[in-house]
Tab-separated table of C-alpha atoms in Angstrom:
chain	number	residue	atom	x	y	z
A	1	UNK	CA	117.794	100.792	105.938
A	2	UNK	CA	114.309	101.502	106.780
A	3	UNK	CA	112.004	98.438	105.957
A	4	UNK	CA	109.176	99.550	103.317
A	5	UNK	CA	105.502	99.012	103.865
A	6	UNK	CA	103.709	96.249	102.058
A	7	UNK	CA	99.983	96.066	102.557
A	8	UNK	CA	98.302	92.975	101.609
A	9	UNK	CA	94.476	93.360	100.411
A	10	UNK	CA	92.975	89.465	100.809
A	11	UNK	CA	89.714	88.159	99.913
A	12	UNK	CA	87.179	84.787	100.041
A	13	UNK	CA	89.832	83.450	97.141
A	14	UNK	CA	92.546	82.441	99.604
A	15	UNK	CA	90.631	80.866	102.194
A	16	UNK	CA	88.508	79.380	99.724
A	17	UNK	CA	91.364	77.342	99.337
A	18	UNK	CA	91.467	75.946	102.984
A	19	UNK	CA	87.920	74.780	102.020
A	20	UNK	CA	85.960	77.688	102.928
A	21	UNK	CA	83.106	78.132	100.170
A	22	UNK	CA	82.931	82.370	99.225
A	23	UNK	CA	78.614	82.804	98.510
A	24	UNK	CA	79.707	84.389	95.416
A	25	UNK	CA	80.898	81.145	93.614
A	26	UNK	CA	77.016	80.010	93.745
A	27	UNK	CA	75.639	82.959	92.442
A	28	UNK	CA	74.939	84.451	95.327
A	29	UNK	CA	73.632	81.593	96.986
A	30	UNK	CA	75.004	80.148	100.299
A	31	UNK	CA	73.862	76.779	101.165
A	32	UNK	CA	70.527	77.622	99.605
A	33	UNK	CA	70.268	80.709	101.449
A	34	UNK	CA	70.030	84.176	99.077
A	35	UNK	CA	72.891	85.803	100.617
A	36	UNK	CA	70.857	88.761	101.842
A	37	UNK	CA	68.722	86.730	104.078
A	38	UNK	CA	71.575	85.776	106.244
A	39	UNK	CA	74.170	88.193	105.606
A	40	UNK	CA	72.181	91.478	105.803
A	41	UNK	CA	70.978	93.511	108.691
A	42	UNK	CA	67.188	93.398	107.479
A	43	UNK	CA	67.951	89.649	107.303
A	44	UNK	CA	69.008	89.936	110.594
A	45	UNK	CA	65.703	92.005	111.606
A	46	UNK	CA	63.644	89.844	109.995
A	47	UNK	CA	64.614	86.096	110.755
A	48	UNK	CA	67.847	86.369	113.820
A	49	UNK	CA	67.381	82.600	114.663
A	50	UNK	CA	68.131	81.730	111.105
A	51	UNK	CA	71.144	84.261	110.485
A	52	UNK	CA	72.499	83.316	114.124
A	53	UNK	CA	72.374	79.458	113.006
A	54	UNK	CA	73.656	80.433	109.748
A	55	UNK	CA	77.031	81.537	111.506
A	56	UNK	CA	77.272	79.027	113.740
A	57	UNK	CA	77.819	76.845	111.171
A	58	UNK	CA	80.200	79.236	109.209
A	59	UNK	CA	81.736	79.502	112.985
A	60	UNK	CA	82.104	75.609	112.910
A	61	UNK	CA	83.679	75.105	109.419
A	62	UNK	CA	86.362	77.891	110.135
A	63	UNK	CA	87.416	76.030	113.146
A	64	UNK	CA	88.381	73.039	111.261
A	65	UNK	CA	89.770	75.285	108.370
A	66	UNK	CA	94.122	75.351	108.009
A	67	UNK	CA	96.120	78.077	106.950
A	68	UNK	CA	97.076	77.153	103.616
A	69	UNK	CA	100.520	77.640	101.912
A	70	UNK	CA	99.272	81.650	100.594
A	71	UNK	CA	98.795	82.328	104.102
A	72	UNK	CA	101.682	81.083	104.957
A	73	UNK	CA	103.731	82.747	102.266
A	74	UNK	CA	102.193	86.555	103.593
A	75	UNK	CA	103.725	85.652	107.132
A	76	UNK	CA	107.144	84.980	106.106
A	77	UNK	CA	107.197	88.833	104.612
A	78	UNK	CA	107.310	90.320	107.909
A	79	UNK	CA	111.155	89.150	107.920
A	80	UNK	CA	112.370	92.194	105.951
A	81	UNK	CA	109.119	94.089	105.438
A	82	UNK	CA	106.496	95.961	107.698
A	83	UNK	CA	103.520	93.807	106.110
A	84	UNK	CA	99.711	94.664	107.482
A	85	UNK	CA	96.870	91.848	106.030
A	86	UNK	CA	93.622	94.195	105.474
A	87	UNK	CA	91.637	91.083	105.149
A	88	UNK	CA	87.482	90.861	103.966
A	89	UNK	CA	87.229	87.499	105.278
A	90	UNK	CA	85.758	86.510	108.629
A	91	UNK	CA	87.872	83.361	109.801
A	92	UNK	CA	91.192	83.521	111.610
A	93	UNK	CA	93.498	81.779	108.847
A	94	UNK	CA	95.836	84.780	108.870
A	95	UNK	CA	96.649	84.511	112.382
A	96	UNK	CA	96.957	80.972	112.031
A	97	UNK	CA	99.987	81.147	109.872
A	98	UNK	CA	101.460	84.154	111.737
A	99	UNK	CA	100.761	87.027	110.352
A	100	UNK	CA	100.831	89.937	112.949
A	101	UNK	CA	99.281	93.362	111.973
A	102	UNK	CA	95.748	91.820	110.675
A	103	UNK	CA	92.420	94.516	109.995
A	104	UNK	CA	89.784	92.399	109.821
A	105	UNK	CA	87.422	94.622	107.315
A	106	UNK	CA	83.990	92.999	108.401
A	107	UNK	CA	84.134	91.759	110.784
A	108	UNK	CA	85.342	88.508	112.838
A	109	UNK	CA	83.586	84.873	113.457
A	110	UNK	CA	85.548	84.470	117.108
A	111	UNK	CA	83.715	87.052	118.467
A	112	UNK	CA	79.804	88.357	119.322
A	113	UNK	CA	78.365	91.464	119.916
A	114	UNK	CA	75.596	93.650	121.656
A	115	UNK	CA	72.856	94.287	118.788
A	116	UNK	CA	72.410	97.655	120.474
A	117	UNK	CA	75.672	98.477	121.289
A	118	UNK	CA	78.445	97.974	118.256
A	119	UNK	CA	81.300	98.946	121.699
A	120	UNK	CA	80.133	95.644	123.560
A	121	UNK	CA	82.091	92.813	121.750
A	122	UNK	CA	82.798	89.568	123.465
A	123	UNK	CA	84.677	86.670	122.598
A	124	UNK	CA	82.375	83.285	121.602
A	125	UNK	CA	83.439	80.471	123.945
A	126	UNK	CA	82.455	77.240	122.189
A	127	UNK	CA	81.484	77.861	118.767
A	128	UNK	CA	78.127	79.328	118.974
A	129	UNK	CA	75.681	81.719	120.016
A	130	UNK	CA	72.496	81.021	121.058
A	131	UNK	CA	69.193	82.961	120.894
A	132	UNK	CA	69.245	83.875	124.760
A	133	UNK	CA	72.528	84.912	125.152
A	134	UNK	CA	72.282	88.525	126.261
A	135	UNK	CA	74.692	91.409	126.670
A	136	UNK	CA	75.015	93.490	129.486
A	137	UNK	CA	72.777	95.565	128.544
A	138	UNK	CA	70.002	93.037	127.838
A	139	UNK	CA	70.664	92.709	124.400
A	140	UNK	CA	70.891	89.603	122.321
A	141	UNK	CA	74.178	88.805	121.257
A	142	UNK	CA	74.743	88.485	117.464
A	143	UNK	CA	77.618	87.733	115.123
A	144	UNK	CA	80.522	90.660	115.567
A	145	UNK	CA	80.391	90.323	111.651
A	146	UNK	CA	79.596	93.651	108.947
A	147	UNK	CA	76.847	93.127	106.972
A	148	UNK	CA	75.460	94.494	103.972
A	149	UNK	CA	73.236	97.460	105.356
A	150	UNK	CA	76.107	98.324	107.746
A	151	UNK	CA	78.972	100.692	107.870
A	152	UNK	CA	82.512	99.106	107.376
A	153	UNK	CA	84.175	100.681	111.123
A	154	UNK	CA	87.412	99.597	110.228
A	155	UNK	CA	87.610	101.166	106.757
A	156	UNK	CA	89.152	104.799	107.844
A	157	UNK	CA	92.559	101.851	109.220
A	158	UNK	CA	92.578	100.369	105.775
A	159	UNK	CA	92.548	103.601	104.009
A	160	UNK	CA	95.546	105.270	106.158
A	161	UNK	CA	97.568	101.696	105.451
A	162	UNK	CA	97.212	101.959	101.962
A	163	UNK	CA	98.197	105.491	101.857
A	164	UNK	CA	101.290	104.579	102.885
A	165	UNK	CA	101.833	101.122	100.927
A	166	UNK	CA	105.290	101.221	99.246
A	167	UNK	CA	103.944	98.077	97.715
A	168	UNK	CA	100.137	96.496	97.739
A	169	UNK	CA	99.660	93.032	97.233
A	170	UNK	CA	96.032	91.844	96.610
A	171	UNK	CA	94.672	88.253	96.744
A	172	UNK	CA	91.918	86.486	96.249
A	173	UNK	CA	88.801	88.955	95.830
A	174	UNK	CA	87.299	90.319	92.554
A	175	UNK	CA	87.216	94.115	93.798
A	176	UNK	CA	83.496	94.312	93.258
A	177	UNK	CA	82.358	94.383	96.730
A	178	UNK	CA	82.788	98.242	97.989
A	179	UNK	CA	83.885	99.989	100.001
A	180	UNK	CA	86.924	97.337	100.248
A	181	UNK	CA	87.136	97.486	96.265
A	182	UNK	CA	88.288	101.196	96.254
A	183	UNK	CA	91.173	100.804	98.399
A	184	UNK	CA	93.480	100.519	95.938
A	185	UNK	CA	92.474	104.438	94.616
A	186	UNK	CA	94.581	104.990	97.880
A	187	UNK	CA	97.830	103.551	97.198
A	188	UNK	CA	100.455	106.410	96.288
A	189	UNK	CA	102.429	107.114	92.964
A	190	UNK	CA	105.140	104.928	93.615
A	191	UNK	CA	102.696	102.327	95.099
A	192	UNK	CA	103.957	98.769	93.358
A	193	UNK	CA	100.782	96.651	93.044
A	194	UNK	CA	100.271	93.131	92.473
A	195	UNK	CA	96.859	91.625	91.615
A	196	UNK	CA	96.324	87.586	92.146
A	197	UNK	CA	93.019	86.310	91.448
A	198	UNK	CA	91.772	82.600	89.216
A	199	UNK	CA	89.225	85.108	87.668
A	200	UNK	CA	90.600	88.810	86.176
A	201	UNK	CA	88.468	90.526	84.544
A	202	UNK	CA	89.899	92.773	81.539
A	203	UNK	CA	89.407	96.654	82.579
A	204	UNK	CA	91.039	99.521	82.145
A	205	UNK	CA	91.712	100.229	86.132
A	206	UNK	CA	94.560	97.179	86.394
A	207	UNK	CA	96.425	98.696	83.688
A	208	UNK	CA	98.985	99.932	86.291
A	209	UNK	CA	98.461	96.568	88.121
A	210	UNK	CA	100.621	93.455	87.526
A	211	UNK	CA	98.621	90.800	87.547
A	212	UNK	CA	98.721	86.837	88.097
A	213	UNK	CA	95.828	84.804	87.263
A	214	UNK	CA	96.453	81.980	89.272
A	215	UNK	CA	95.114	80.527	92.553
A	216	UNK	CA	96.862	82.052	95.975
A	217	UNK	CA	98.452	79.089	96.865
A	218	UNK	CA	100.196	79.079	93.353
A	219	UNK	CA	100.729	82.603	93.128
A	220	UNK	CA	100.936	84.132	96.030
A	221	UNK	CA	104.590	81.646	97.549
A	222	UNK	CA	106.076	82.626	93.985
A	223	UNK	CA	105.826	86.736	94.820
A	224	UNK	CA	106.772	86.272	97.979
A	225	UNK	CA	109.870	84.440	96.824
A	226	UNK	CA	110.432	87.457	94.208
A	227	UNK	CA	110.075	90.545	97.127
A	228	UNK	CA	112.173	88.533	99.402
A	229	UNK	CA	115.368	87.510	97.532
């Protein structure tokens, strides 16, 4: 029998839970930062010493970060499923557990890029990037990370997966950040979806939806337990 499709939509909520803080939680606030200083590209324009220090310390904290037991859970689908993770967040937890198909939506912290050339992307080695450290072009390499200002390149991917979700699982993000938030106006008729989030909000969109309001690493082992036996 041929295995059905399950994409997974996952957001800051399930690697908050390895200890990685989501700027959202603090009212848009991270570490005393207004988000659009240091995650913007006029932030970038206007102060790149303080956005490039601002992910090497993201960079730093994601190193030390484990894949928790939601992680975990989304690997052990790929046993009797074709699963793909269309993930928002930056750090490398998915792989970590051993998840194999993985579109990472904005971006990744493991890597830098040209600031004139979006084709030039490099892996970091170490965990940071200095001011001085140039392309090949001349450039000054900068976090391979979307930010608000940018276009999402890997969006078109996301949009042609969930097309063709038999069943779309989405964790840990409140669907208010676009364009990942519309993905699931994608998923097909049939298209069984599964919201888990601590925080639902009540709207008329999820009626379709079934949803758990729990945290990932509660929620997310339990489903995975229900789709698998």
């Amino acid at each position: 029998m041929e295995k059905k499709n399950i994409v997974v939509l996952t957001g800051a909520g399930i690697s908050a839970e390895s200890g990685i803080p989501t700027f959202r939680d603090a009212n848009g606030l991270w570490e005393g930062h207004d988000v659009m200083e240091v995650a913007s590209i006029e932030g970038w324009h206007k102060n790149p010493a303080l956005v490039q220090e601002f992910y090497n310390l993201r960079r730093k904290a994601a190193l030390v970060a484990q894949a928790n037991a939601a992680h975990y859970a989304l690997a052990r689908l790929e046993s009797a499923y074709l699963v793909s993770i269309v993930t928002q967040n930056v750090d490398l937890l998915h792989e970590q557990a051993g998840s194999s198909h993985i579109v990472h939506l904005h971006g990744r912290l493991d890597q830098a890029k040209s600031s004139i050339d979006d084709r030039l992307v490099y892996p970091i080695v170490g965990d940071e990037i200095k001011m001085g450290d140039l392309c090949e072009k001349g450039s000054q390499l900068r976090p391979n990370i979307v930010w608000f200002g940018e276009a999402v390149p890997a969006i078109e991917e996301a949009i042609s997966l969930v097309s063709n979700a038999d069943i779309l699982i989405i964790v840990g993000t409140s669907l208010q950040v676009y364009p990942a938030a519309g993905l699931k106006e994608f998923a097909p008729s049939h298209c069984q979806t599964f919201l888990i989030d601590k925080k639902i909000t009540s709207d008329r969109a999820l009626r379709n939806i079934q949803c758990f309001e729990e945290s990932a690493t509660i929620a997310v082992p339990k489903l995975v337990e229900q789709l698998l036996y």
